[in-house]
Amino acid sequence: MTHPFLDLAPLSAERFASIEDRVARLLGTAQDVVIMQGEALLPLEGAIRATAGPGTTALNVITGPYGRTFGDWLRDCGATVVDLTVPFHTAVTAEQVRQAFTEHPEIDFVSLVHAEAATGNTNPVAEIGPVVREHGALFYLDAVASVGAEPVLPDAWGVDLCVIGAQKAMGGPAGVSAVSVSERAWARMAANPGAPRRSYLSLLDWKERWLDGGRRALPHAPAQLEMLGLEACVARIEAEGPDAVMARHARAAAATRAGARALGGGLEPYVVEDAQAAPVATTLRVPSGTVAAELVARALTTDPALPLAAGGGALAREMVRVNHYGADATPGAVRGCLVALGATLAEEGLQVDPGAALRAAGESWRG
């Protein structure tokens, strides 16, 4: 018996390289792009372990849970870590980064998450990049959630290691990811005796066995279905146009925030400033006395396909996430979430106005 997902011809090195080239064009980068055969945690961890070590002093910006993870990896590598933590309902500023360099001029590595889908904020990388480059530090960026939802421009921003994943705004598979690598980053890896070698985490293995060989022979069997999924979602973005895809995500975020404010019932945007809110997902603070995880569970009984989730960890009590990314960056998904949340809040005896919410969301979407 045949199946469209099985019995496929092997993925050639030439086709693998062509997918890398399309990802590079999406990022507007002339840097090397390596597509890793796993979820984005693979290059996120691999890039830190390749470039950080006992001689590293890292500025680790924490605007959500992933920043905490990066700090743990950096310390595990033996790096000295300076944590810059800001409230999760805000974004870090370039001035805060500049002040950190003033207080710790020895910083030579900066780790930052662009958009935190978990907390709903987005950081001004275009403003932060020049500050990092001015001080000569290596710049590591997690753009997994932001790519496809807002501009991600590693060359223009001076990013040395830019990690992306396909599973959010790109609308692709979770089992494949990519990282763009500057010449400075490759040099840092080559000089790092602790950089992973002969390891699934190793970027240097990919460089020596794939890039330096002219991308003619893959170092191991590729994750074929995931690679084809990545190729398909990049093709879809190319066909719609990256600017149109990003505009759709921005409208979804603005409409969700406008609708939530108009809905009432104590529901309000978790990220206070609109300019600091991520286009990939909108987080909402629930009213006092309401448990977000329970609210989401009841809302999903009306339509289990709605892109609703509770916050992770401690945030499960206070935060609802509207994951309007990829195929769900649509007016219908936004309306459906607002209606379901309004109905559930009304069941708790709270005063809501679903009609006002839908009108506000619609007006915002139309601009």
mmCIF file of C-alpha atoms in Angstrom:
data_model
loop_
_atom_site.group_PDB
_atom_site.id
_atom_site.type_symbol
_atom_site.label_atom_id
_atom_site.label_comp_id
_atom_site.label_asym_id
_atom_site.label_seq_id
_atom_site.Cartn_x
_atom_site.Cartn_y
_atom_site.Cartn_z
ATOM 1 C CA MET A 1 0.000 0.000 0.000
ATOM 2 C CA THR A 2 1.326 3.437 -0.891
ATOM 3 C CA HIS A 3 0.784 6.671 0.968
ATOM 4 C CA PRO A 4 1.633 10.259 -0.064
ATOM 5 C CA PHE A 5 3.871 10.607 3.026
ATOM 6 C CA LEU A 6 5.726 7.353 2.376
ATOM 7 C CA ASP A 7 7.829 5.788 -0.380
ATOM 8 C CA LEU A 8 9.249 9.156 -1.376
ATOM 9 C CA ALA A 9 12.364 9.527 -3.435
ATOM 10 C CA PRO A 10 15.355 10.432 -1.229
ATOM 11 C CA LEU A 11 15.859 14.141 -0.581
ATOM 12 C CA SER A 12 18.920 15.163 -2.537
ATOM 13 C CA ALA A 13 21.686 17.396 -1.240
ATOM 14 C CA GLU A 14 20.856 19.833 -4.021
ATOM 15 C CA ARG A 15 17.252 20.165 -2.894
ATOM 16 C CA PHE A 16 18.289 20.462 0.756
ATOM 17 C CA ALA A 17 20.640 23.300 -0.194
ATOM 18 C CA SER A 18 17.920 25.006 -2.218
ATOM 19 C CA ILE A 19 15.649 25.048 0.846
ATOM 20 C CA GLU A 20 18.456 26.623 2.864
ATOM 21 C CA ASP A 21 18.802 29.279 0.178
ATOM 22 C CA ARG A 22 15.080 30.079 0.327
ATOM 23 C CA VAL A 23 15.254 30.436 4.111
ATOM 24 C CA ALA A 24 18.246 32.765 3.702
ATOM 25 C CA ARG A 25 16.246 34.930 1.278
ATOM 26 C CA LEU A 26 13.367 35.038 3.742
ATOM 27 C CA LEU A 27 15.806 36.401 6.342
ATOM 28 C CA GLY A 28 17.477 38.745 3.878
ATOM 29 C CA THR A 29 20.844 37.354 4.938
ATOM 30 C CA ALA A 30 24.118 36.638 3.181
ATOM 31 C CA GLN A 31 25.293 34.639 6.204
ATOM 32 C CA ASP A 32 25.518 30.868 6.157
ATOM 33 C CA VAL A 33 22.188 29.233 6.953
ATOM 34 C CA VAL A 34 22.125 25.735 8.420
ATOM 35 C CA ILE A 35 18.839 23.857 8.611
ATOM 36 C CA MET A 36 18.892 21.674 11.699
ATOM 37 C CA GLN A 37 17.030 18.391 11.804
ATOM 38 C CA GLY A 38 15.019 18.975 14.945
ATOM 39 C CA GLU A 39 12.839 21.446 16.832
ATOM 40 C CA ALA A 40 14.315 24.890 17.429
ATOM 41 C CA LEU A 41 15.667 23.977 20.855
ATOM 42 C CA LEU A 42 18.360 22.054 18.937
ATOM 43 C CA PRO A 43 20.064 25.086 17.325
ATOM 44 C CA LEU A 44 19.175 27.319 20.271
ATOM 45 C CA GLU A 45 21.182 25.118 22.622
ATOM 46 C CA GLY A 46 23.783 24.170 20.046
ATOM 47 C CA ALA A 47 24.602 27.791 19.210
ATOM 48 C CA ILE A 48 25.125 28.721 22.866
ATOM 49 C CA ARG A 49 27.272 25.705 23.622
ATOM 50 C CA ALA A 50 29.322 26.350 20.492
ATOM 51 C CA THR A 51 30.138 29.982 21.262
ATOM 52 C CA ALA A 52 30.123 30.312 25.070
ATOM 53 C CA GLY A 53 32.556 28.980 27.638
ATOM 54 C CA PRO A 54 34.553 29.774 30.781
ATOM 55 C CA GLY A 55 35.991 32.930 29.220
ATOM 56 C CA THR A 56 32.611 34.328 28.186
ATOM 57 C CA THR A 57 30.752 37.118 29.957
ATOM 58 C CA ALA A 58 27.187 37.030 28.703
ATOM 59 C CA LEU A 59 24.400 39.557 28.970
ATOM 60 C CA ASN A 60 21.269 37.423 29.100
ATOM 61 C CA VAL A 61 18.082 39.425 28.565
ATOM 62 C CA ILE A 62 15.061 37.858 30.265
ATOM 63 C CA THR A 63 11.646 38.973 29.037
ATOM 64 C CA GLY A 64 10.026 35.536 29.379
ATOM 65 C CA PRO A 65 10.726 31.878 30.133
ATOM 66 C CA TYR A 66 13.152 31.240 27.268
ATOM 67 C CA GLY A 67 15.544 33.892 28.538
ATOM 68 C CA ARG A 68 15.778 31.950 31.784
ATOM 69 C CA THR A 69 16.602 28.776 29.858
ATOM 70 C CA PHE A 70 19.374 30.515 27.923
ATOM 71 C CA GLY A 71 20.897 31.715 31.192
ATOM 72 C CA ASP A 72 20.924 28.137 32.502
ATOM 73 C CA TRP A 73 22.709 26.905 29.362
ATOM 74 C CA LEU A 74 25.254 29.721 29.530
ATOM 75 C CA ARG A 75 26.074 28.977 33.168
ATOM 76 C CA ASP A 76 26.317 25.283 32.364
ATOM 77 C CA CYS A 77 28.943 26.181 29.743
ATOM 78 C CA GLY A 78 30.984 27.983 32.400
ATOM 79 C CA ALA A 79 30.142 31.504 31.244
ATOM 80 C CA THR A 80 29.749 34.410 33.632
ATOM 81 C CA VAL A 81 26.155 35.566 33.190
ATOM 82 C CA VAL A 82 24.724 39.023 33.755
ATOM 83 C CA ASP A 83 20.934 38.714 33.759
ATOM 84 C CA LEU A 84 18.900 41.709 32.621
ATOM 85 C CA THR A 85 15.345 40.943 33.686
ATOM 86 C CA VAL A 86 12.356 43.131 32.862
ATOM 87 C CA PRO A 87 8.689 42.572 33.782
ATOM 88 C CA PHE A 88 7.102 40.091 31.408
ATOM 89 C CA HIS A 89 4.350 42.567 30.468
ATOM 90 C CA THR A 90 6.946 44.907 28.930
ATOM 91 C CA ALA A 91 9.896 44.807 26.532
ATOM 92 C CA VAL A 92 13.562 45.535 27.148
ATOM 93 C CA THR A 93 14.932 48.811 25.780
ATOM 94 C CA ALA A 94 18.140 49.618 23.970
ATOM 95 C CA GLU A 95 18.999 52.017 26.782
ATOM 96 C CA GLN A 96 18.768 49.216 29.343
ATOM 97 C CA VAL A 97 21.141 47.143 27.221
ATOM 98 C CA ARG A 98 23.500 50.098 26.890
ATOM 99 C CA GLN A 99 23.455 50.585 30.671
ATOM 100 C CA ALA A 100 24.339 46.923 31.161
ATOM 101 C CA PHE A 101 27.422 47.397 28.970
ATOM 102 C CA THR A 102 28.358 50.484 30.977
ATOM 103 C CA GLU A 103 28.168 48.531 34.223
ATOM 104 C CA HIS A 104 29.840 45.420 32.760
ATOM 105 C CA PRO A 105 32.164 46.450 29.897
ATOM 106 C CA GLU A 106 33.561 42.900 29.805
ATOM 107 C CA ILE A 107 30.338 41.568 28.218
ATOM 108 C CA ASP A 108 31.198 39.803 24.945
ATOM 109 C CA PHE A 109 27.977 37.842 24.287
ATOM 110 C CA VAL A 110 24.331 38.933 24.288
ATOM 111 C CA SER A 111 21.366 36.555 24.224
ATOM 112 C CA LEU A 112 17.891 37.866 23.493
ATOM 113 C CA VAL A 113 14.471 36.566 22.499
ATOM 114 C CA HIS A 114 12.863 38.648 19.754
ATOM 115 C CA ALA A 115 9.194 37.806 20.353
ATOM 116 C CA GLU A 116 8.095 35.897 23.435
ATOM 117 C CA ALA A 117 5.001 34.004 22.371
ATOM 118 C CA ALA A 118 4.691 32.774 25.963
ATOM 119 C CA THR A 119 4.308 36.280 27.372
ATOM 120 C CA GLY A 120 3.186 38.210 24.288
ATOM 121 C CA ASN A 121 5.927 40.847 24.182
ATOM 122 C CA THR A 122 8.394 41.691 21.426
ATOM 123 C CA ASN A 123 11.775 43.330 21.844
ATOM 124 C CA PRO A 124 13.159 46.155 19.635
ATOM 125 C CA VAL A 125 16.034 44.241 18.052
ATOM 126 C CA ALA A 126 16.600 46.890 15.374
ATOM 127 C CA GLU A 127 17.435 49.356 18.170
ATOM 128 C CA ILE A 128 19.385 46.908 20.327
ATOM 129 C CA GLY A 129 21.573 45.517 17.537
ATOM 130 C CA PRO A 130 23.677 48.670 17.021
ATOM 131 C CA VAL A 131 24.320 48.888 20.771
ATOM 132 C CA VAL A 132 25.599 45.311 20.829
ATOM 133 C CA ARG A 133 27.751 45.815 17.750
ATOM 134 C CA GLU A 134 29.171 49.073 19.148
ATOM 135 C CA HIS A 135 30.617 47.069 22.029
ATOM 136 C CA GLY A 136 31.837 44.224 19.820
ATOM 137 C CA ALA A 137 29.790 41.510 21.536
ATOM 138 C CA LEU A 138 28.477 38.450 19.744
ATOM 139 C CA PHE A 139 24.694 38.754 19.274
ATOM 140 C CA TYR A 140 22.507 35.637 19.661
ATOM 141 C CA LEU A 141 18.805 35.970 18.821
ATOM 142 C CA ASP A 142 15.864 33.622 19.268
ATOM 143 C CA ALA A 143 13.512 34.581 16.412
ATOM 144 C CA VAL A 144 11.536 31.331 16.480
ATOM 145 C CA ALA A 145 8.207 33.010 17.219
ATOM 146 C CA SER A 146 8.776 36.258 15.353
ATOM 147 C CA VAL A 147 9.824 35.009 11.922
ATOM 148 C CA GLY A 148 6.891 35.402 9.548
ATOM 149 C CA ALA A 149 4.992 37.651 11.973
ATOM 150 C CA GLU A 150 7.378 40.614 11.920
ATOM 151 C CA PRO A 151 10.657 41.527 10.213
ATOM 152 C CA VAL A 152 13.665 39.362 11.110
ATOM 153 C CA LEU A 153 16.812 40.842 9.548
ATOM 154 C CA PRO A 154 20.021 39.398 10.998
ATOM 155 C CA ASP A 155 22.373 41.227 8.628
ATOM 156 C CA ALA A 156 20.752 44.640 9.036
ATOM 157 C CA TRP A 157 20.593 44.244 12.823
ATOM 158 C CA GLY A 158 24.077 42.817 13.316
ATOM 159 C CA VAL A 159 22.865 39.451 14.615
ATOM 160 C CA ASP A 160 25.559 36.763 14.617
ATOM 161 C CA LEU A 161 23.373 33.766 15.463
ATOM 162 C CA CYS A 162 19.703 33.975 14.480
ATOM 163 C CA VAL A 163 17.597 30.899 15.230
ATOM 164 C CA ILE A 164 14.191 30.392 13.632
ATOM 165 C CA GLY A 165 11.545 27.681 13.686
ATOM 166 C CA ALA A 166 8.777 26.887 11.264
ATOM 167 C CA GLN A 167 5.975 25.982 13.648
ATOM 168 C CA LYS A 168 4.495 29.362 14.533
ATOM 169 C CA ALA A 169 3.960 32.278 12.121
ATOM 170 C CA MET A 170 5.527 30.378 9.232
ATOM 171 C CA GLY A 171 2.778 27.794 9.574
ATOM 172 C CA GLY A 172 5.121 24.847 9.105
ATOM 173 C CA PRO A 173 6.329 21.757 10.961
ATOM 174 C CA ALA A 174 7.851 21.801 14.443
ATOM 175 C CA GLY A 175 10.526 19.194 13.710
ATOM 176 C CA VAL A 176 12.882 21.369 11.676
ATOM 177 C CA SER A 177 14.629 24.671 12.377
ATOM 178 C CA ALA A 178 17.406 26.883 11.074
ATOM 179 C CA VAL A 179 20.173 29.185 12.229
ATOM 180 C CA SER A 180 22.034 31.881 10.351
ATOM 181 C CA VAL A 181 25.688 32.124 11.366
ATOM 182 C CA SER A 182 28.034 35.069 10.846
ATOM 183 C CA GLU A 183 31.743 34.735 10.144
ATOM 184 C CA ARG A 184 32.396 36.133 13.625
ATOM 185 C CA ALA A 185 30.300 33.365 15.148
ATOM 186 C CA TRP A 186 32.099 30.656 13.175
ATOM 187 C CA ALA A 187 35.426 32.070 14.368
ATOM 188 C CA ARG A 188 34.206 32.067 17.981
ATOM 189 C CA MET A 189 33.181 28.411 17.632
ATOM 190 C CA ALA A 190 36.480 27.397 16.078
ATOM 191 C CA ALA A 191 38.354 29.008 18.985
ATOM 192 C CA ASN A 192 36.135 27.393 21.634
ATOM 193 C CA PRO A 193 37.573 24.088 22.910
ATOM 194 C CA GLY A 194 34.218 23.312 24.509
ATOM 195 C CA ALA A 195 32.187 23.611 21.312
ATOM 196 C CA PRO A 196 30.268 20.370 20.648
ATOM 197 C CA ARG A 197 31.944 18.090 18.115
ATOM 198 C CA ARG A 198 30.756 14.740 16.741
ATOM 199 C CA SER A 199 27.413 15.625 18.301
ATOM 200 C CA TYR A 200 23.858 16.270 17.170
ATOM 201 C CA LEU A 201 24.268 19.706 18.779
ATOM 202 C CA SER A 202 27.344 20.511 16.731
ATOM 203 C CA LEU A 203 27.180 23.406 14.298
ATOM 204 C CA LEU A 204 30.882 22.950 13.512
ATOM 205 C CA ASP A 205 30.147 19.446 12.226
ATOM 206 C CA TRP A 206 27.634 20.927 9.795
ATOM 207 C CA LYS A 207 30.134 23.542 8.697
ATOM 208 C CA GLU A 208 32.974 21.109 8.066
ATOM 209 C CA ARG A 209 30.950 18.221 6.643
ATOM 210 C CA TRP A 210 28.327 20.222 4.715
ATOM 211 C CA LEU A 211 29.162 23.873 4.074
ATOM 212 C CA ASP A 212 32.918 23.522 3.588
ATOM 213 C CA GLY A 213 32.308 20.630 1.210
ATOM 214 C CA GLY A 214 30.210 22.790 -1.087
ATOM 215 C CA ARG A 215 26.901 21.297 0.168
ATOM 216 C CA ARG A 216 27.300 18.266 -2.087
ATOM 217 C CA ALA A 217 26.882 15.457 0.487
ATOM 218 C CA LEU A 218 24.553 15.538 3.477
ATOM 219 C CA PRO A 219 26.225 14.498 6.740
ATOM 220 C CA HIS A 220 23.306 12.229 7.664
ATOM 221 C CA ALA A 221 19.868 11.243 6.454
ATOM 222 C CA PRO A 222 17.602 14.304 6.493
ATOM 223 C CA ALA A 223 14.197 14.510 8.151
ATOM 224 C CA GLN A 224 12.537 14.308 4.770
ATOM 225 C CA LEU A 225 8.898 15.061 5.596
ATOM 226 C CA GLU A 226 9.849 18.000 7.807
ATOM 227 C CA MET A 227 12.146 19.393 5.121
ATOM 228 C CA LEU A 228 9.377 19.152 2.539
ATOM 229 C CA GLY A 229 7.020 20.832 5.017
ATOM 230 C CA LEU A 230 9.511 23.654 5.517
ATOM 231 C CA GLU A 231 9.876 24.049 1.761
ATOM 232 C CA ALA A 232 6.095 24.194 1.393
ATOM 233 C CA CYS A 233 5.576 26.832 4.076
ATOM 234 C CA VAL A 234 8.372 29.010 2.674
ATOM 235 C CA ALA A 235 6.759 28.688 -0.764
ATOM 236 C CA ARG A 236 3.417 29.740 0.719
ATOM 237 C CA ILE A 237 4.984 32.817 2.310
ATOM 238 C CA GLU A 238 6.707 33.672 -0.975
ATOM 239 C CA ALA A 239 3.410 33.339 -2.846
ATOM 240 C CA GLU A 240 1.428 35.523 -0.437
ATOM 241 C CA GLY A 241 4.350 37.893 0.019
ATOM 242 C CA PRO A 242 6.286 38.262 3.297
ATOM 243 C CA ASP A 243 4.953 41.785 3.830
ATOM 244 C CA ALA A 244 1.374 40.582 3.441
ATOM 245 C CA VAL A 245 1.944 37.693 5.855
ATOM 246 C CA MET A 246 3.426 40.044 8.452
ATOM 247 C CA ALA A 247 0.604 42.557 7.951
ATOM 248 C CA ARG A 248 -1.941 39.800 8.539
ATOM 249 C CA HIS A 249 -0.304 38.886 11.854
ATOM 250 C CA ALA A 250 -0.123 42.531 12.916
ATOM 251 C CA ARG A 251 -3.829 43.001 12.159
ATOM 252 C CA ALA A 252 -4.702 39.856 14.109
ATOM 253 C CA ALA A 253 -2.837 41.149 17.167
ATOM 254 C CA ALA A 254 -4.321 44.624 16.969
ATOM 255 C CA ALA A 255 -7.842 43.259 16.473
ATOM 256 C CA THR A 256 -7.498 40.852 19.409
ATOM 257 C CA ARG A 257 -6.277 43.612 21.723
ATOM 258 C CA ALA A 258 -9.023 45.997 20.613
ATOM 259 C CA GLY A 259 -11.675 43.314 20.969
ATOM 260 C CA ALA A 260 -10.495 42.270 24.431
ATOM 261 C CA ARG A 261 -10.569 45.849 25.677
ATOM 262 C CA ALA A 262 -14.100 46.311 24.357
ATOM 263 C CA LEU A 263 -15.321 42.950 25.677
ATOM 264 C CA GLY A 264 -15.097 43.948 29.307
ATOM 265 C CA GLY A 265 -15.524 41.450 32.110
ATOM 266 C CA GLY A 266 -12.102 42.339 33.481
ATOM 267 C CA LEU A 267 -10.232 40.835 30.530
ATOM 268 C CA GLU A 268 -7.367 43.072 29.379
ATOM 269 C CA PRO A 269 -4.121 42.840 27.392
ATOM 270 C CA TYR A 270 -1.268 41.420 29.464
ATOM 271 C CA VAL A 271 1.346 43.484 27.589
ATOM 272 C CA VAL A 272 0.283 47.024 28.380
ATOM 273 C CA GLU A 273 1.840 49.002 25.520
ATOM 274 C CA ASP A 274 0.621 48.213 22.001
ATOM 275 C CA ALA A 275 4.084 48.903 20.582
ATOM 276 C CA GLN A 276 5.570 46.207 22.819
ATOM 277 C CA ALA A 277 2.993 43.545 21.917
ATOM 278 C CA ALA A 278 4.091 40.682 19.688
ATOM 279 C CA PRO A 279 2.196 40.159 16.417
ATOM 280 C CA VAL A 280 2.553 36.381 16.715
ATOM 281 C CA ALA A 281 0.275 35.929 19.741
ATOM 282 C CA THR A 282 -1.733 38.055 22.133
ATOM 283 C CA THR A 283 -1.709 37.441 25.875
ATOM 284 C CA LEU A 284 -4.642 38.538 28.020
ATOM 285 C CA ARG A 285 -4.867 38.978 31.778
ATOM 286 C CA VAL A 286 -7.997 37.422 33.281
ATOM 287 C CA PRO A 287 -10.089 39.150 35.946
ATOM 288 C CA SER A 288 -9.343 38.641 39.617
ATOM 289 C CA GLY A 289 -10.909 35.463 40.927
ATOM 290 C CA THR A 290 -10.798 33.723 37.536
ATOM 291 C CA VAL A 291 -8.262 30.975 36.813
ATOM 292 C CA ALA A 292 -7.029 31.305 33.240
ATOM 293 C CA ALA A 293 -6.509 27.569 32.687
ATOM 294 C CA GLU A 294 -10.090 26.848 33.741
ATOM 295 C CA LEU A 295 -11.427 29.707 31.611
ATOM 296 C CA VAL A 296 -9.610 28.350 28.545
ATOM 297 C CA ALA A 297 -10.773 24.790 29.176
ATOM 298 C CA ARG A 298 -14.413 25.908 29.282
ATOM 299 C CA ALA A 299 -14.021 28.196 26.272
ATOM 300 C CA LEU A 300 -12.591 25.355 24.214
ATOM 301 C CA THR A 301 -15.673 23.224 24.814
ATOM 302 C CA THR A 302 -17.471 25.545 22.379
ATOM 303 C CA ASP A 303 -14.845 24.909 19.692
ATOM 304 C CA PRO A 304 -11.754 22.794 20.455
ATOM 305 C CA ALA A 305 -10.043 24.130 17.318
ATOM 306 C CA LEU A 306 -9.819 27.694 18.622
ATOM 307 C CA PRO A 307 -6.188 28.852 19.046
ATOM 308 C CA LEU A 308 -6.552 29.435 22.785
ATOM 309 C CA ALA A 309 -4.176 28.339 25.530
ATOM 310 C CA ALA A 310 -3.451 29.228 29.118
ATOM 311 C CA GLY A 311 -0.103 30.659 30.105
ATOM 312 C CA GLY A 312 2.632 28.255 31.076
ATOM 313 C CA GLY A 313 3.701 27.496 34.637
ATOM 314 C CA ALA A 314 2.644 30.113 37.160
ATOM 315 C CA LEU A 315 1.059 32.142 34.369
ATOM 316 C CA ALA A 316 -1.605 29.445 33.953
ATOM 317 C CA ARG A 317 -3.614 31.187 36.678
ATOM 318 C CA GLU A 318 -3.585 34.689 35.236
ATOM 319 C CA MET A 319 -2.921 34.588 31.487
ATOM 320 C CA VAL A 320 -4.802 33.502 28.370
ATOM 321 C CA ARG A 321 -2.923 33.235 25.091
ATOM 322 C CA VAL A 322 -4.601 33.802 21.726
ATOM 323 C CA ASN A 323 -2.243 32.061 19.307
ATOM 324 C CA HIS A 324 -3.266 33.875 16.130
ATOM 325 C CA TYR A 325 -0.302 32.745 14.059
ATOM 326 C CA GLY A 326 0.126 30.941 10.775
ATOM 327 C CA ALA A 327 -3.213 29.745 9.470
ATOM 328 C CA ASP A 328 -4.954 31.300 12.488
ATOM 329 C CA ALA A 329 -3.892 34.870 11.705
ATOM 330 C CA THR A 330 -7.412 35.525 10.398
ATOM 331 C CA PRO A 331 -10.470 37.592 11.359
ATOM 332 C CA GLY A 332 -12.424 34.394 11.925
ATOM 333 C CA ALA A 333 -9.971 33.027 14.484
ATOM 334 C CA VAL A 334 -9.930 36.347 16.342
ATOM 335 C CA ARG A 335 -13.745 36.569 16.374
ATOM 336 C CA GLY A 336 -14.097 32.967 17.502
ATOM 337 C CA CYS A 337 -11.743 33.470 20.441
ATOM 338 C CA LEU A 338 -13.463 36.671 21.565
ATOM 339 C CA VAL A 339 -16.915 35.091 21.387
ATOM 340 C CA ALA A 340 -15.829 31.979 23.315
ATOM 341 C CA LEU A 341 -14.034 33.984 26.000
ATOM 342 C CA GLY A 342 -16.986 36.377 26.334
ATOM 343 C CA ALA A 343 -19.478 33.536 26.712
ATOM 344 C CA THR A 344 -17.346 31.846 29.355
ATOM 345 C CA LEU A 345 -16.868 35.056 31.338
ATOM 346 C CA ALA A 346 -20.623 35.671 31.177
ATOM 347 C CA GLU A 347 -21.192 32.213 32.686
ATOM 348 C CA GLU A 348 -19.166 33.421 35.668
ATOM 349 C CA GLY A 349 -21.575 36.331 36.088
ATOM 350 C CA LEU A 350 -19.250 38.983 34.676
ATOM 351 C CA GLN A 351 -20.574 41.820 32.532
ATOM 352 C CA VAL A 352 -19.350 41.485 28.957
ATOM 353 C CA ASP A 353 -20.338 43.011 25.637
ATOM 354 C CA PRO A 354 -19.526 40.547 22.821
ATOM 355 C CA GLY A 355 -21.101 42.811 20.219
ATOM 356 C CA ALA A 356 -18.817 45.678 21.151
ATOM 357 C CA ALA A 357 -15.842 43.326 21.100
ATOM 358 C CA LEU A 358 -16.618 42.107 17.598
ATOM 359 C CA ARG A 359 -17.193 45.618 16.329
ATOM 360 C CA ALA A 360 -13.894 46.828 17.815
ATOM 361 C CA ALA A 361 -12.007 43.859 16.406
ATOM 362 C CA GLY A 362 -13.548 44.320 12.958
ATOM 363 C CA GLU A 363 -12.801 48.035 12.861
ATOM 364 C CA SER A 364 -9.235 47.404 13.946
ATOM 365 C CA TRP A 365 -8.723 44.707 11.307
ATOM 366 C CA ARG A 366 -9.997 46.977 8.552
ATOM 367 C CA GLY A 367 -7.714 49.732 9.818
#
